């Protein structure tokens, strides 16, 4: 025999109270997903049928009747869009690994070590993040042209390796790590590089994932 605890609503009542919330989330999700579904259906339809069922709107706008890959064939074969995708993907992966490592080591140095002009250098790093990219385009191009790197991988890769925002994120994360971990590593005879790669990075997965996403998306949106 079960007893009903007074003052505590049953599971069915709690579900009914949350029903408007669930319906609202479902409606917002549908509004967000609808343009993606229509874009996918339009890409698989002939050009003359892309807007045929949108005014007035019909369910056939989301279900292509005559499936075709003409749009993808024109995109990749005629316009050569596959090459830019490959180049951007490779550039993004290199930037994530190399740029992320540089930013992580810089953030670790700012958070752990005490050296002359430490605060001043960190302020300079933050100021570089605040400079609009439009201001640096012409000087950066002149610098790249002076070393003969126009239309080269070096010109695309090197300027994006040092990211002030990522350095700031790593510095803030590493500043919250207990110094006892470093002391324990030093007592066991580990150097700072060993501490960084064996202790710090393994416990920094959240910031590593966030930094990787920011770096990759920044490269993907540019090229």
Coordinates of C-alpha atoms in Angstrom, one line a residue:
X1 CA 0.0 0.0 0.0
X2 CA 1.5 3.3 -1.1
X3 CA 0.9 6.6 0.6
X4 CA 0.6 9.9 -1.2
X5 CA 2.8 12.6 0.3
X6 CA 0.7 15.7 0.8
X7 CA 2.0 19.0 -0.6
X8 CA 4.1 17.2 -3.3
X9 CA 2.6 17.2 -6.8
X10 CA 2.6 13.9 -8.6
X11 CA 4.7 13.2 -11.7
X12 CA 1.8 13.6 -14.0
X13 CA 0.9 17.0 -12.6
X14 CA 4.5 18.2 -12.9
X15 CA 4.6 17.0 -16.5
X16 CA 1.4 18.9 -17.2
X17 CA 2.9 22.1 -15.7
X18 CA 5.9 21.7 -17.9
X19 CA 3.9 21.0 -21.0
X20 CA 3.8 24.7 -22.2
X21 CA 7.6 24.8 -21.7
X22 CA 8.0 21.7 -23.8
X23 CA 5.7 23.1 -26.5
X24 CA 7.7 26.3 -26.6
X25 CA 11.0 24.5 -26.9
X26 CA 9.5 22.4 -29.7
X27 CA 8.2 25.4 -31.5
X28 CA 11.5 27.3 -31.3
X29 CA 13.4 24.2 -32.5
X30 CA 11.1 23.8 -35.5
X31 CA 11.6 27.5 -36.4
X32 CA 15.4 27.0 -36.2
X33 CA 15.4 23.7 -38.1
X34 CA 12.9 24.7 -40.9
X35 CA 15.4 26.9 -42.9
X36 CA 18.0 24.1 -42.8
X37 CA 15.5 21.5 -44.1
X38 CA 14.3 23.9 -46.9
X39 CA 17.9 24.6 -47.9
X40 CA 18.7 20.9 -48.1
X41 CA 15.5 20.2 -50.1
X42 CA 16.2 23.1 -52.4
X43 CA 19.8 21.9 -53.1
X44 CA 18.4 18.6 -54.2
X45 CA 15.7 20.1 -56.5
X46 CA 16.0 21.6 -60.0
X47 CA 16.4 25.3 -60.2
X48 CA 12.8 25.9 -61.5
X49 CA 11.3 24.1 -58.5
X50 CA 13.3 25.8 -55.7
X51 CA 10.6 28.5 -55.1
X52 CA 7.7 26.8 -56.8
X53 CA 6.1 25.6 -53.6
X54 CA 7.1 28.4 -51.2
X55 CA 4.5 31.1 -52.3
X56 CA 2.0 29.8 -51.1
X57 CA 3.9 27.4 -48.9
X58 CA 3.4 23.7 -49.4
X59 CA 4.9 20.6 -47.8
X60 CA 6.4 19.8 -51.1
X61 CA 8.9 22.6 -50.5
X62 CA 10.5 20.3 -47.9
X63 CA 10.3 17.1 -50.0
X64 CA 12.0 17.4 -53.4
X65 CA 10.0 15.6 -56.1
X66 CA 12.6 15.4 -58.8
X67 CA 15.9 14.6 -57.0
X68 CA 19.0 16.0 -58.7
X69 CA 22.6 16.7 -57.9
X70 CA 23.0 19.5 -60.5
X71 CA 23.6 22.1 -57.8
X72 CA 26.4 20.1 -56.2
X73 CA 27.9 19.2 -59.5
X74 CA 28.0 22.8 -60.6
X75 CA 29.4 23.8 -57.2
X76 CA 32.3 21.3 -57.1
X77 CA 33.0 20.6 -60.8
X78 CA 32.3 23.8 -62.6
X79 CA 33.3 26.3 -59.9
X80 CA 36.0 24.2 -58.2
X81 CA 34.6 24.7 -54.7
X82 CA 36.1 21.5 -53.4
X83 CA 39.7 22.9 -53.5
X84 CA 38.9 25.9 -51.2
X85 CA 37.1 23.5 -48.8
X86 CA 40.1 21.2 -48.6
X87 CA 42.5 24.1 -48.2
X88 CA 40.4 25.7 -45.4
X89 CA 40.1 22.5 -43.6
X90 CA 43.8 21.8 -43.6
X91 CA 44.6 25.3 -42.6
X92 CA 42.0 25.1 -39.8
X93 CA 43.5 21.9 -38.4
X94 CA 47.0 23.2 -38.5
X95 CA 45.9 26.4 -36.8
X96 CA 44.1 24.4 -34.1
X97 CA 47.1 22.3 -33.2
X98 CA 50.0 24.7 -33.6
X99 CA 48.1 27.9 -32.7
X100 CA 46.4 26.2 -29.7
X101 CA 49.8 25.0 -28.4
X102 CA 51.4 28.4 -28.7
X103 CA 48.4 30.1 -27.0
X104 CA 48.4 27.4 -24.2
X105 CA 52.1 27.8 -23.5
X106 CA 51.8 31.6 -23.5
X107 CA 48.8 31.4 -21.1
X108 CA 50.7 29.0 -18.9
X109 CA 53.6 31.4 -18.7
X110 CA 51.5 34.4 -17.8
X111 CA 49.6 32.4 -15.2
X112 CA 52.5 30.6 -13.5
X113 CA 55.7 32.5 -13.8
X114 CA 56.8 35.9 -12.4
X115 CA 59.0 37.9 -14.7
X116 CA 59.8 41.6 -15.6
X117 CA 57.0 43.5 -17.4
X118 CA 54.7 40.5 -17.1
X119 CA 51.6 42.7 -16.6
X120 CA 52.6 45.2 -19.2
X121 CA 53.1 42.4 -21.8
X122 CA 49.8 40.8 -20.9
X123 CA 48.1 44.2 -21.4
X124 CA 49.7 44.5 -24.8
X125 CA 48.4 41.0 -25.7
X126 CA 44.9 42.1 -24.8
X127 CA 45.2 45.4 -26.7
X128 CA 46.1 43.4 -29.9
X129 CA 42.8 41.6 -29.5
X130 CA 40.9 44.9 -29.4
X131 CA 42.4 46.2 -32.6
X132 CA 39.9 45.8 -35.5
X133 CA 41.3 43.5 -38.3
X134 CA 40.5 46.2 -40.9
X135 CA 43.3 48.3 -39.4
X136 CA 45.9 45.6 -39.9
X137 CA 45.0 44.3 -43.3
X138 CA 47.2 46.7 -45.4
X139 CA 50.3 46.6 -43.0
X140 CA 50.0 42.8 -42.9
X141 CA 49.8 42.6 -46.7
X142 CA 52.8 44.9 -47.0
X143 CA 54.8 42.7 -44.6
X144 CA 53.8 39.5 -46.4
X145 CA 54.7 41.0 -49.8
X146 CA 58.1 42.2 -48.5
X147 CA 59.1 38.6 -47.7
X148 CA 57.7 37.1 -50.9
X149 CA 54.9 35.2 -49.2
X150 CA 51.9 36.4 -51.3
X151 CA 49.6 33.5 -52.4
X152 CA 51.4 31.1 -50.1
X153 CA 50.5 28.9 -47.1
X154 CA 52.8 30.8 -44.8
X155 CA 50.9 34.0 -45.4
X156 CA 47.6 32.3 -44.5
X157 CA 49.0 30.3 -41.5
X158 CA 51.5 32.4 -39.6
X159 CA 49.4 35.6 -38.9
X160 CA 46.6 33.5 -37.3
X161 CA 48.8 31.4 -35.0
X162 CA 49.1 34.0 -32.2
X163 CA 45.5 34.6 -31.0
X164 CA 45.2 37.0 -28.1
X165 CA 41.7 35.9 -27.1
X166 CA 42.9 32.2 -26.8
X167 CA 45.9 33.3 -24.8
X168 CA 43.6 35.2 -22.4
X169 CA 41.3 32.1 -22.1
X170 CA 44.2 29.8 -21.3
X171 CA 45.7 32.3 -18.8
X172 CA 42.4 32.6 -16.9
X173 CA 42.0 28.8 -16.8
X174 CA 45.5 28.1 -15.7
X175 CA 45.4 30.7 -13.0
X176 CA 42.8 28.7 -11.2
X177 CA 44.9 25.5 -11.0
X178 CA 46.3 24.8 -7.6
X179 CA 50.1 25.4 -7.4
X180 CA 50.4 22.3 -5.3
X181 CA 50.2 20.2 -8.5
X182 CA 53.3 22.0 -9.9
X183 CA 55.1 21.6 -6.6
X184 CA 54.4 17.9 -6.6
X185 CA 55.8 17.6 -10.1
X186 CA 58.9 19.6 -9.2
X187 CA 59.5 17.4 -6.2
X188 CA 59.3 14.3 -8.4
X189 CA 62.0 15.8 -10.6
X190 CA 59.8 16.9 -13.5
X191 CA 60.8 20.0 -15.5
X192 CA 58.3 22.7 -16.6
X193 CA 57.8 21.2 -20.0
X194 CA 57.0 17.8 -18.4
X195 CA 54.6 19.4 -16.0
X196 CA 52.9 21.3 -18.8
X197 CA 52.4 18.3 -21.1
X198 CA 51.9 15.6 -18.4
X199 CA 49.9 17.5 -15.7
X200 CA 48.4 20.7 -17.1
X201 CA 47.2 19.7 -20.5
X202 CA 45.4 16.5 -19.4
X203 CA 43.3 18.5 -16.9
X204 CA 42.6 21.3 -19.4
X205 CA 40.2 19.4 -21.7
X206 CA 37.3 22.0 -21.4
X207 CA 39.4 25.0 -22.4
X208 CA 41.2 22.9 -25.1
X209 CA 37.9 22.1 -26.7
X210 CA 36.7 25.7 -26.5
X211 CA 39.9 27.1 -27.9
X212 CA 39.9 24.6 -30.7
X213 CA 36.4 25.5 -31.7
X214 CA 37.2 29.2 -31.7
X215 CA 40.4 28.8 -33.7
X216 CA 38.8 26.5 -36.3
X217 CA 35.7 28.6 -36.8
X218 CA 37.8 31.8 -37.1
X219 CA 39.7 30.2 -39.9
X220 CA 36.7 28.6 -41.5
X221 CA 34.7 31.9 -41.6
X222 CA 37.7 33.8 -43.2
X223 CA 38.4 31.5 -46.1

